[in-house]
Amino acid sequence: MAVELYNDGNHICLAFYDLVDELSDHAVQSNQFLIVDAGHGALIDPGGNMTHNGLLMGMQRWLNSRNLDYILASHADPDIIGSLNKWMVTTHCQVLISRLWTRFLPHFTSGRDYSERIVGIPDQGMLVPLGECKIKAVPAHFMHSEGNFQFYDPVSKILFSGDMGTSLIDHAQAAQPVTDFDAHVDFMAPFHKRYMVANKICRFWVRMVRELDVEMIVPQHGARFEGKAMVNRFLDWIENLPCGIDLMVQDNYRAP
Ligand code: FE
């Protein structure tokens, strides 16, 4: 069932937490998002074939999928955009993704030329007009993908943070906001230490995010951070976390 993260009647943000089959302990839990503004819609990171049908059915109550303007993809991984071919066939949407990945996306499709519907986001990011608002595609390169974007919604003040803030927990826990940050660190630390490329880029990102007015950080896996106090707990934590190449040593590179 979808969780309403924000709803003022004209602008709605929805999160789907349970579309990866709860019995699928072989597949990582992942979240999908829908932003609706004045009857127009954007899906953020709709996922792979496991989530396509559930998301297509689940979204109709808020937006007819024929009115889907965009798929906004943080990067090109299977749990982000693996279902691309189905969305291309069943909707008229454009797909926005880093310019680094536009020519890789056709490998998710049947081979038909969808070039006119695949839009490359430049490295510095862009504004995405949606209904009466503008969603900001903000740079999040190397978090974890080389060409990576997050999506900031200035109406709800939600930052859809992709893999940043991920916690590896089941869908029932993921649907609840984080309440005990210190306990939550255990579910985040191993992922961030390996998937985030270096502390240097985390610090650049934190500096950018502190200049946005963020009420909620909503990652693509696991639970969200609600309210400025909890958002700041996360920013303070990731800003000081050694990760990725910071932790690599020669012993990680010895042939077996
Ligand atoms: Fe990924």
PDB file of C-alpha atoms and ligand atoms in Angstrom:
ATOM      1  CA  MET A   1       0.000   0.000   0.000  1.00  0.00           C
ATOM      2  CA  ALA A   2       1.222   3.483  -0.816  1.00  0.00           C
ATOM      3  CA  VAL A   3       2.268   5.859   1.952  1.00  0.00           C
ATOM      4  CA  GLU A   4       1.347   9.535   1.445  1.00  0.00           C
ATOM      5  CA  LEU A   5       4.491  11.475   2.268  1.00  0.00           C
ATOM      6  CA  TYR A   6       2.824  14.766   1.323  1.00  0.00           C
ATOM      7  CA  ASN A   7      -0.595  15.815   0.070  1.00  0.00           C
ATOM      8  CA  ASP A   8      -1.936  19.365  -0.187  1.00  0.00           C
ATOM      9  CA  GLY A   9      -4.686  18.448  -2.634  1.00  0.00           C
ATOM     10  CA  ASN A  10      -2.802  19.676  -5.693  1.00  0.00           C
ATOM     11  CA  HIS A  11       0.638  18.216  -5.031  1.00  0.00           C
ATOM     12  CA  ILE A  12       1.055  14.647  -3.773  1.00  0.00           C
ATOM     13  CA  CYS A  13       4.130  12.542  -2.975  1.00  0.00           C
ATOM     14  CA  LEU A  14       3.645   8.809  -2.586  1.00  0.00           C
ATOM     15  CA  ALA A  15       6.008   6.066  -1.517  1.00  0.00           C
ATOM     16  CA  PHE A  16       5.554   2.380  -2.273  1.00  0.00           C
ATOM     17  CA  TYR A  17       7.444   0.255   0.227  1.00  0.00           C
ATOM     18  CA  ASP A  18       6.072  -3.243  -0.222  1.00  0.00           C
ATOM     19  CA  LEU A  19       6.087  -4.002  -3.948  1.00  0.00           C
ATOM     20  CA  VAL A  20       9.131  -6.221  -3.826  1.00  0.00           C
ATOM     21  CA  ASP A  21       7.372  -9.404  -2.749  1.00  0.00           C
ATOM     22  CA  GLU A  22       7.676  -9.733   1.016  1.00  0.00           C
ATOM     23  CA  LEU A  23       8.618 -13.371   0.521  1.00  0.00           C
ATOM     24  CA  SER A  24      11.518 -12.437  -1.738  1.00  0.00           C
ATOM     25  CA  ASP A  25      14.378 -12.638   0.679  1.00  0.00           C
ATOM     26  CA  HIS A  26      16.611 -13.148  -2.363  1.00  0.00           C
ATOM     27  CA  ALA A  27      15.891  -9.604  -3.626  1.00  0.00           C
ATOM     28  CA  VAL A  28      16.821  -6.357  -1.902  1.00  0.00           C
ATOM     29  CA  GLN A  29      13.886  -4.369  -0.517  1.00  0.00           C
ATOM     30  CA  SER A  30      13.363  -1.220  -2.580  1.00  0.00           C
ATOM     31  CA  ASN A  31      11.065   1.793  -2.595  1.00  0.00           C
ATOM     32  CA  GLN A  32       9.320   3.445  -5.541  1.00  0.00           C
ATOM     33  CA  PHE A  33       7.946   6.983  -5.609  1.00  0.00           C
ATOM     34  CA  LEU A  34       5.266   8.972  -7.429  1.00  0.00           C
ATOM     35  CA  ILE A  35       4.988  12.765  -7.482  1.00  0.00           C
ATOM     36  CA  VAL A  36       1.729  14.207  -8.799  1.00  0.00           C
ATOM     37  CA  ASP A  37       1.295  17.938  -9.436  1.00  0.00           C
ATOM     38  CA  ALA A  38      -1.823  19.441 -11.000  1.00  0.00           C
ATOM     39  CA  GLY A  39      -2.667  16.160 -12.717  1.00  0.00           C
ATOM     40  CA  HIS A  40       0.839  15.561 -14.067  1.00  0.00           C
ATOM     41  CA  GLY A  41       3.091  12.831 -12.740  1.00  0.00           C
ATOM     42  CA  ALA A  42       6.633  11.591 -12.342  1.00  0.00           C
ATOM     43  CA  LEU A  43       7.791   8.222 -11.070  1.00  0.00           C
ATOM     44  CA  ILE A  44      11.140   8.167  -9.293  1.00  0.00           C
ATOM     45  CA  ASP A  45      13.158   4.952  -9.550  1.00  0.00           C
ATOM     46  CA  PRO A  46      10.234   2.683 -10.541  1.00  0.00           C
ATOM     47  CA  GLY A  47      12.363  -0.442 -10.215  1.00  0.00           C
ATOM     48  CA  GLY A  48      12.640  -3.664 -12.125  1.00  0.00           C
ATOM     49  CA  ASN A  49      10.226  -6.291 -13.324  1.00  0.00           C
ATOM     50  CA  MET A  50       9.356  -7.335  -9.753  1.00  0.00           C
ATOM     51  CA  THR A  51       7.699  -3.973  -9.061  1.00  0.00           C
ATOM     52  CA  HIS A  52       6.262  -2.976 -12.433  1.00  0.00           C
ATOM     53  CA  ASN A  53       2.789  -4.501 -12.180  1.00  0.00           C
ATOM     54  CA  GLY A  54       2.230  -3.503  -8.552  1.00  0.00           C
ATOM     55  CA  LEU A  55       3.338   0.057  -9.224  1.00  0.00           C
ATOM     56  CA  LEU A  56       1.268   0.386 -12.396  1.00  0.00           C
ATOM     57  CA  MET A  57      -1.842  -0.823 -10.532  1.00  0.00           C
ATOM     58  CA  GLY A  58      -1.044   1.070  -7.332  1.00  0.00           C
ATOM     59  CA  MET A  59      -0.487   4.454  -8.983  1.00  0.00           C
ATOM     60  CA  GLN A  60      -3.814   4.635 -10.859  1.00  0.00           C
ATOM     61  CA  ARG A  61      -5.749   5.889  -7.835  1.00  0.00           C
ATOM     62  CA  TRP A  62      -3.628   9.058  -7.885  1.00  0.00           C
ATOM     63  CA  LEU A  63      -2.622   9.326 -11.534  1.00  0.00           C
ATOM     64  CA  ASN A  64      -3.759   7.650 -14.716  1.00  0.00           C
ATOM     65  CA  SER A  65      -0.557   6.122 -16.047  1.00  0.00           C
ATOM     66  CA  ARG A  66      -1.402   7.624 -19.471  1.00  0.00           C
ATOM     67  CA  ASN A  67      -0.701  11.020 -17.847  1.00  0.00           C
ATOM     68  CA  LEU A  68       2.750  10.001 -16.641  1.00  0.00           C
ATOM     69  CA  ASP A  69       5.145  12.708 -17.854  1.00  0.00           C
ATOM     70  CA  TYR A  70       8.432  11.319 -16.577  1.00  0.00           C
ATOM     71  CA  ILE A  71      10.431   8.536 -15.110  1.00  0.00           C
ATOM     72  CA  LEU A  72      13.224  10.134 -13.089  1.00  0.00           C
ATOM     73  CA  ALA A  73      16.070   7.675 -12.666  1.00  0.00           C
ATOM     74  CA  SER A  74      18.806   8.217 -10.083  1.00  0.00           C
ATOM     75  CA  HIS A  75      21.115   5.903 -12.015  1.00  0.00           C
ATOM     76  CA  ALA A  76      20.942   2.845 -14.281  1.00  0.00           C
ATOM     77  CA  ASP A  77      20.857  -0.138 -11.924  1.00  0.00           C
ATOM     78  CA  PRO A  78      18.308  -2.974 -12.328  1.00  0.00           C
ATOM     79  CA  ASP A  79      16.363  -2.070  -9.157  1.00  0.00           C
ATOM     80  CA  ILE A  80      16.048   1.493 -10.516  1.00  0.00           C
ATOM     81  CA  ILE A  81      15.060   1.133 -14.127  1.00  0.00           C
ATOM     82  CA  GLY A  82      15.102  -2.573 -15.038  1.00  0.00           C
ATOM     83  CA  SER A  83      11.404  -2.374 -16.014  1.00  0.00           C
ATOM     84  CA  LEU A  84      12.052   0.396 -18.554  1.00  0.00           C
ATOM     85  CA  ASN A  85      10.740  -1.535 -21.545  1.00  0.00           C
ATOM     86  CA  LYS A  86       7.337  -2.087 -19.912  1.00  0.00           C
ATOM     87  CA  TRP A  87       6.982   1.618 -19.061  1.00  0.00           C
ATOM     88  CA  MET A  88       7.986   2.612 -22.590  1.00  0.00           C
ATOM     89  CA  VAL A  89       5.330   0.316 -24.039  1.00  0.00           C
ATOM     90  CA  THR A  90       2.493   1.152 -21.588  1.00  0.00           C
ATOM     91  CA  THR A  91       2.987   4.947 -21.179  1.00  0.00           C
ATOM     92  CA  HIS A  92       4.153   7.993 -23.182  1.00  0.00           C
ATOM     93  CA  CYS A  93       6.636   9.161 -20.543  1.00  0.00           C
ATOM     94  CA  GLN A  94      10.110  10.530 -21.025  1.00  0.00           C
ATOM     95  CA  VAL A  95      12.962   9.038 -19.011  1.00  0.00           C
ATOM     96  CA  LEU A  96      15.469  11.403 -17.417  1.00  0.00           C
ATOM     97  CA  ILE A  97      18.820   9.992 -16.386  1.00  0.00           C
ATOM     98  CA  SER A  98      22.457  11.124 -16.265  1.00  0.00           C
ATOM     99  CA  ARG A  99      23.962  11.754 -19.691  1.00  0.00           C
ATOM    100  CA  LEU A 100      26.482   9.063 -18.795  1.00  0.00           C
ATOM    101  CA  TRP A 101      23.730   6.433 -18.982  1.00  0.00           C
ATOM    102  CA  THR A 102      21.417   7.447 -21.839  1.00  0.00           C
ATOM    103  CA  ARG A 103      23.082   5.136 -24.359  1.00  0.00           C
ATOM    104  CA  PHE A 104      23.110   2.245 -21.895  1.00  0.00           C
ATOM    105  CA  LEU A 105      19.339   2.364 -21.248  1.00  0.00           C
ATOM    106  CA  PRO A 106      18.380   0.836 -24.635  1.00  0.00           C
ATOM    107  CA  HIS A 107      19.837  -2.421 -23.296  1.00  0.00           C
ATOM    108  CA  PHE A 108      16.804  -2.583 -20.979  1.00  0.00           C
ATOM    109  CA  THR A 109      14.427  -2.260 -23.950  1.00  0.00           C
ATOM    110  CA  SER A 110      13.447  -4.471 -26.854  1.00  0.00           C
ATOM    111  CA  GLY A 111      15.816  -2.585 -29.142  1.00  0.00           C
ATOM    112  CA  ARG A 112      13.257  -0.188 -30.597  1.00  0.00           C
ATOM    113  CA  ASP A 113      14.664   3.347 -30.913  1.00  0.00           C
ATOM    114  CA  TYR A 114      13.377   5.357 -27.932  1.00  0.00           C
ATOM    115  CA  SER A 115      16.033   8.102 -28.284  1.00  0.00           C
ATOM    116  CA  GLU A 116      13.465  10.899 -28.403  1.00  0.00           C
ATOM    117  CA  ARG A 117      12.058   9.778 -25.026  1.00  0.00           C
ATOM    118  CA  ILE A 118      15.374   9.318 -23.204  1.00  0.00           C
ATOM    119  CA  VAL A 119      16.684  12.659 -21.934  1.00  0.00           C
ATOM    120  CA  GLY A 120      20.217  13.061 -20.565  1.00  0.00           C
ATOM    121  CA  ILE A 121      20.626  15.134 -17.406  1.00  0.00           C
ATOM    122  CA  PRO A 122      23.839  17.202 -17.592  1.00  0.00           C
ATOM    123  CA  ASP A 123      26.391  16.746 -14.800  1.00  0.00           C
ATOM    124  CA  GLN A 124      25.389  19.989 -13.071  1.00  0.00           C
ATOM    125  CA  GLY A 125      21.724  18.907 -12.800  1.00  0.00           C
ATOM    126  CA  MET A 126      18.576  20.591 -14.130  1.00  0.00           C
ATOM    127  CA  LEU A 127      15.077  21.795 -13.326  1.00  0.00           C
ATOM    128  CA  VAL A 128      12.316  19.429 -14.402  1.00  0.00           C
ATOM    129  CA  PRO A 129       8.955  21.161 -15.011  1.00  0.00           C
ATOM    130  CA  LEU A 130       6.103  19.040 -13.650  1.00  0.00           C
ATOM    131  CA  GLY A 131       2.565  20.488 -13.670  1.00  0.00           C
ATOM    132  CA  GLU A 132       2.851  23.808 -11.838  1.00  0.00           C
ATOM    133  CA  CYS A 133       6.129  23.015 -10.050  1.00  0.00           C
ATOM    134  CA  LYS A 134       9.753  22.351 -10.906  1.00  0.00           C
ATOM    135  CA  ILE A 135      11.564  19.318  -9.522  1.00  0.00           C
ATOM    136  CA  LYS A 136      15.315  19.780  -9.080  1.00  0.00           C
ATOM    137  CA  ALA A 137      17.634  17.035 -10.323  1.00  0.00           C
ATOM    138  CA  VAL A 138      20.626  17.556  -8.006  1.00  0.00           C
ATOM    139  CA  PRO A 139      24.095  16.056  -8.507  1.00  0.00           C
ATOM    140  CA  ALA A 140      24.932  12.964  -6.459  1.00  0.00           C
ATOM    141  CA  HIS A 141      27.732  11.566  -8.578  1.00  0.00           C
ATOM    142  CA  PHE A 142      29.576   8.548  -7.160  1.00  0.00           C
ATOM    143  CA  MET A 143      26.737   7.919  -4.657  1.00  0.00           C
ATOM    144  CA  HIS A 144      27.178   5.238  -5.766  1.00  0.00           C
ATOM    145  CA  SER A 145      27.003   5.526  -9.556  1.00  0.00           C
ATOM    146  CA  GLU A 146      29.420   7.655 -11.595  1.00  0.00           C
ATOM    147  CA  GLY A 147      26.545   9.624 -13.101  1.00  0.00           C
ATOM    148  CA  ASN A 148      23.991   9.867 -10.285  1.00  0.00           C
ATOM    149  CA  PHE A 149      21.136  12.263  -9.490  1.00  0.00           C
ATOM    150  CA  GLN A 150      18.764  12.800  -6.619  1.00  0.00           C
ATOM    151  CA  PHE A 151      15.444  14.594  -6.927  1.00  0.00           C
ATOM    152  CA  TYR A 152      14.456  17.496  -4.677  1.00  0.00           C
ATOM    153  CA  ASP A 153      10.824  18.532  -4.564  1.00  0.00           C
ATOM    154  CA  PRO A 154      10.600  22.183  -3.419  1.00  0.00           C
ATOM    155  CA  VAL A 155       6.862  21.921  -2.680  1.00  0.00           C
ATOM    156  CA  SER A 156       7.026  19.040  -0.191  1.00  0.00           C
ATOM    157  CA  LYS A 157      10.680  19.801   0.689  1.00  0.00           C
ATOM    158  CA  ILE A 158      11.460  16.125   0.215  1.00  0.00           C
ATOM    159  CA  LEU A 159      14.844  14.999  -1.084  1.00  0.00           C
ATOM    160  CA  PHE A 160      14.491  11.653  -2.841  1.00  0.00           C
ATOM    161  CA  SER A 161      18.043  10.568  -2.157  1.00  0.00           C
ATOM    162  CA  GLY A 162      18.449   7.362  -4.172  1.00  0.00           C
ATOM    163  CA  ASP A 163      20.983   5.062  -2.539  1.00  0.00           C
ATOM    164  CA  MET A 164      22.116   7.736  -0.073  1.00  0.00           C
ATOM    165  CA  GLY A 165      20.558   6.938   3.297  1.00  0.00           C
ATOM    166  CA  THR A 166      19.839   3.330   2.366  1.00  0.00           C
ATOM    167  CA  SER A 167      19.076   0.917   5.176  1.00  0.00           C
ATOM    168  CA  LEU A 168      18.864  -2.802   4.548  1.00  0.00           C
ATOM    169  CA  ILE A 169      15.681  -3.773   6.396  1.00  0.00           C
ATOM    170  CA  ASP A 170      12.398  -5.459   5.449  1.00  0.00           C
ATOM    171  CA  HIS A 171       9.471  -3.627   3.882  1.00  0.00           C
ATOM    172  CA  ALA A 172       7.406  -3.383   7.093  1.00  0.00           C
ATOM    173  CA  GLN A 173      10.260  -1.586   8.885  1.00  0.00           C
ATOM    174  CA  ALA A 174      11.047   0.456   5.773  1.00  0.00           C
ATOM    175  CA  ALA A 175       7.560   1.988   5.685  1.00  0.00           C
ATOM    176  CA  GLN A 176       8.093   3.609   9.110  1.00  0.00           C
ATOM    177  CA  PRO A 177      10.228   6.736   9.563  1.00  0.00           C
ATOM    178  CA  VAL A 178      13.467   6.383  11.518  1.00  0.00           C
ATOM    179  CA  THR A 179      12.867   7.109  15.204  1.00  0.00           C
ATOM    180  CA  ASP A 180      16.068   5.855  16.889  1.00  0.00           C
ATOM    181  CA  PHE A 181      18.951   7.114  14.755  1.00  0.00           C
ATOM    182  CA  ASP A 182      21.706   5.439  16.787  1.00  0.00           C
ATOM    183  CA  ALA A 183      20.056   2.025  16.461  1.00  0.00           C
ATOM    184  CA  HIS A 184      19.422   2.665  12.758  1.00  0.00           C
ATOM    185  CA  VAL A 185      23.131   3.175  12.021  1.00  0.00           C
ATOM    186  CA  ASP A 186      23.699  -0.596  12.167  1.00  0.00           C
ATOM    187  CA  PHE A 187      21.364  -1.047   9.177  1.00  0.00           C
ATOM    188  CA  MET A 188      23.115   1.687   7.149  1.00  0.00           C
ATOM    189  CA  ALA A 189      26.805   1.496   7.936  1.00  0.00           C
ATOM    190  CA  PRO A 190      27.928  -1.599   5.978  1.00  0.00           C
ATOM    191  CA  PHE A 191      26.102  -0.425   2.843  1.00  0.00           C
ATOM    192  CA  HIS A 192      27.468   3.128   2.904  1.00  0.00           C
ATOM    193  CA  LYS A 193      31.013   2.019   3.725  1.00  0.00           C
ATOM    194  CA  ARG A 194      31.115  -0.140   0.597  1.00  0.00           C
ATOM    195  CA  TYR A 195      28.788   1.519  -1.937  1.00  0.00           C
ATOM    196  CA  MET A 196      29.595   5.207  -1.352  1.00  0.00           C
ATOM    197  CA  VAL A 197      32.801   5.940  -3.198  1.00  0.00           C
ATOM    198  CA  ALA A 198      34.627   8.208  -0.723  1.00  0.00           C
ATOM    199  CA  ASN A 199      34.068  10.512   2.216  1.00  0.00           C
ATOM    200  CA  LYS A 200      35.175  13.436   0.011  1.00  0.00           C
ATOM    201  CA  ILE A 201      32.022  13.253  -2.121  1.00  0.00           C
ATOM    202  CA  CYS A 202      29.825  12.725   0.959  1.00  0.00           C
ATOM    203  CA  ARG A 203      31.081  16.024   2.336  1.00  0.00           C
ATOM    204  CA  PHE A 204      30.423  17.862  -0.948  1.00  0.00           C
ATOM    205  CA  TRP A 205      26.909  16.409  -0.953  1.00  0.00           C
ATOM    206  CA  VAL A 206      26.210  17.361   2.677  1.00  0.00           C
ATOM    207  CA  ARG A 207      27.272  20.950   1.968  1.00  0.00           C
ATOM    208  CA  MET A 208      24.839  21.093  -0.976  1.00  0.00           C
ATOM    209  CA  VAL A 209      21.977  19.535   0.982  1.00  0.00           C
ATOM    210  CA  ARG A 210      22.406  21.914   3.921  1.00  0.00           C
ATOM    211  CA  GLU A 211      21.704  24.788   1.498  1.00  0.00           C
ATOM    212  CA  LEU A 212      18.419  23.221   0.382  1.00  0.00           C
ATOM    213  CA  ASP A 213      15.354  23.457   2.635  1.00  0.00           C
ATOM    214  CA  VAL A 214      14.956  19.721   3.340  1.00  0.00           C
ATOM    215  CA  GLU A 215      12.184  18.420   5.613  1.00  0.00           C
ATOM    216  CA  MET A 216      12.577  14.772   4.653  1.00  0.00           C
ATOM    217  CA  ILE A 217      15.273  12.543   3.163  1.00  0.00           C
ATOM    218  CA  VAL A 218      13.689   9.531   1.487  1.00  0.00           C
ATOM    219  CA  PRO A 219      16.076   6.846   0.228  1.00  0.00           C
ATOM    220  CA  GLN A 220      15.347   4.153  -2.348  1.00  0.00           C
ATOM    221  CA  HIS A 221      15.988   1.314   0.113  1.00  0.00           C
ATOM    222  CA  GLY A 222      14.772   1.267   3.707  1.00  0.00           C
ATOM    223  CA  ALA A 223      13.387   3.938   6.012  1.00  0.00           C
ATOM    224  CA  ARG A 224      13.059   7.719   5.609  1.00  0.00           C
ATOM    225  CA  PHE A 225      14.353  10.552   7.795  1.00  0.00           C
ATOM    226  CA  GLU A 226      11.532  12.916   8.764  1.00  0.00           C
ATOM    227  CA  GLY A 227      11.943  16.423  10.166  1.00  0.00           C
ATOM    228  CA  LYS A 228      14.958  18.728  10.194  1.00  0.00           C
ATOM    229  CA  ALA A 229      16.407  17.229  13.390  1.00  0.00           C
ATOM    230  CA  MET A 230      16.525  13.693  11.954  1.00  0.00           C
ATOM    231  CA  VAL A 231      17.717  14.978   8.550  1.00  0.00           C
ATOM    232  CA  ASN A 232      20.600  16.665  10.365  1.00  0.00           C
ATOM    233  CA  ARG A 233      21.423  13.493  12.304  1.00  0.00           C
ATOM    234  CA  PHE A 234      21.909  11.741   8.968  1.00  0.00           C
ATOM    235  CA  LEU A 235      23.925  14.594   7.432  1.00  0.00           C
ATOM    236  CA  ASP A 236      26.210  14.754  10.482  1.00  0.00           C
ATOM    237  CA  TRP A 237      26.754  10.986  10.336  1.00  0.00           C
ATOM    238  CA  ILE A 238      27.521  10.621   6.626  1.00  0.00           C
ATOM    239  CA  GLU A 239      29.717  13.749   6.630  1.00  0.00           C
ATOM    240  CA  ASN A 240      32.092  11.976   9.008  1.00  0.00           C
ATOM    241  CA  LEU A 241      31.956   8.428   7.619  1.00  0.00           C
ATOM    242  CA  PRO A 242      35.070   7.021   5.925  1.00  0.00           C
ATOM    243  CA  CYS A 243      33.826   4.917   3.036  1.00  0.00           C
ATOM    244  CA  GLY A 244      34.626   3.357  -0.317  1.00  0.00           C
ATOM    245  CA  ILE A 245      38.200   3.968  -1.421  1.00  0.00           C
ATOM    246  CA  ASP A 246      38.988   5.521   1.986  1.00  0.00           C
ATOM    247  CA  LEU A 247      38.815   2.006   3.414  1.00  0.00           C
ATOM    248  CA  MET A 248      40.459   0.028   0.600  1.00  0.00           C
ATOM    249  CA  VAL A 249      43.914  -1.449   1.198  1.00  0.00           C
ATOM    250  CA  GLN A 250      46.271  -3.571  -0.882  1.00  0.00           C
ATOM    251  CA  ASP A 251      44.888  -6.743   0.743  1.00  0.00           C
ATOM    252  CA  ASN A 252      41.560  -6.076  -1.016  1.00  0.00           C
ATOM    253  CA  TYR A 253      43.420  -6.516  -4.318  1.00  0.00           C
ATOM    254  CA  ARG A 254      45.118  -9.905  -4.241  1.00  0.00           C
ATOM    255  CA  ALA A 255      44.229 -12.509  -6.809  1.00  0.00           C
ATOM    256  CA  PRO A 256      42.647 -15.591  -5.194  1.00  0.00           C
TER     257      PRO A 256
HETATM  258 FE    FE B   1      22.568   1.214  -7.649  1.00  0.00          FE
END
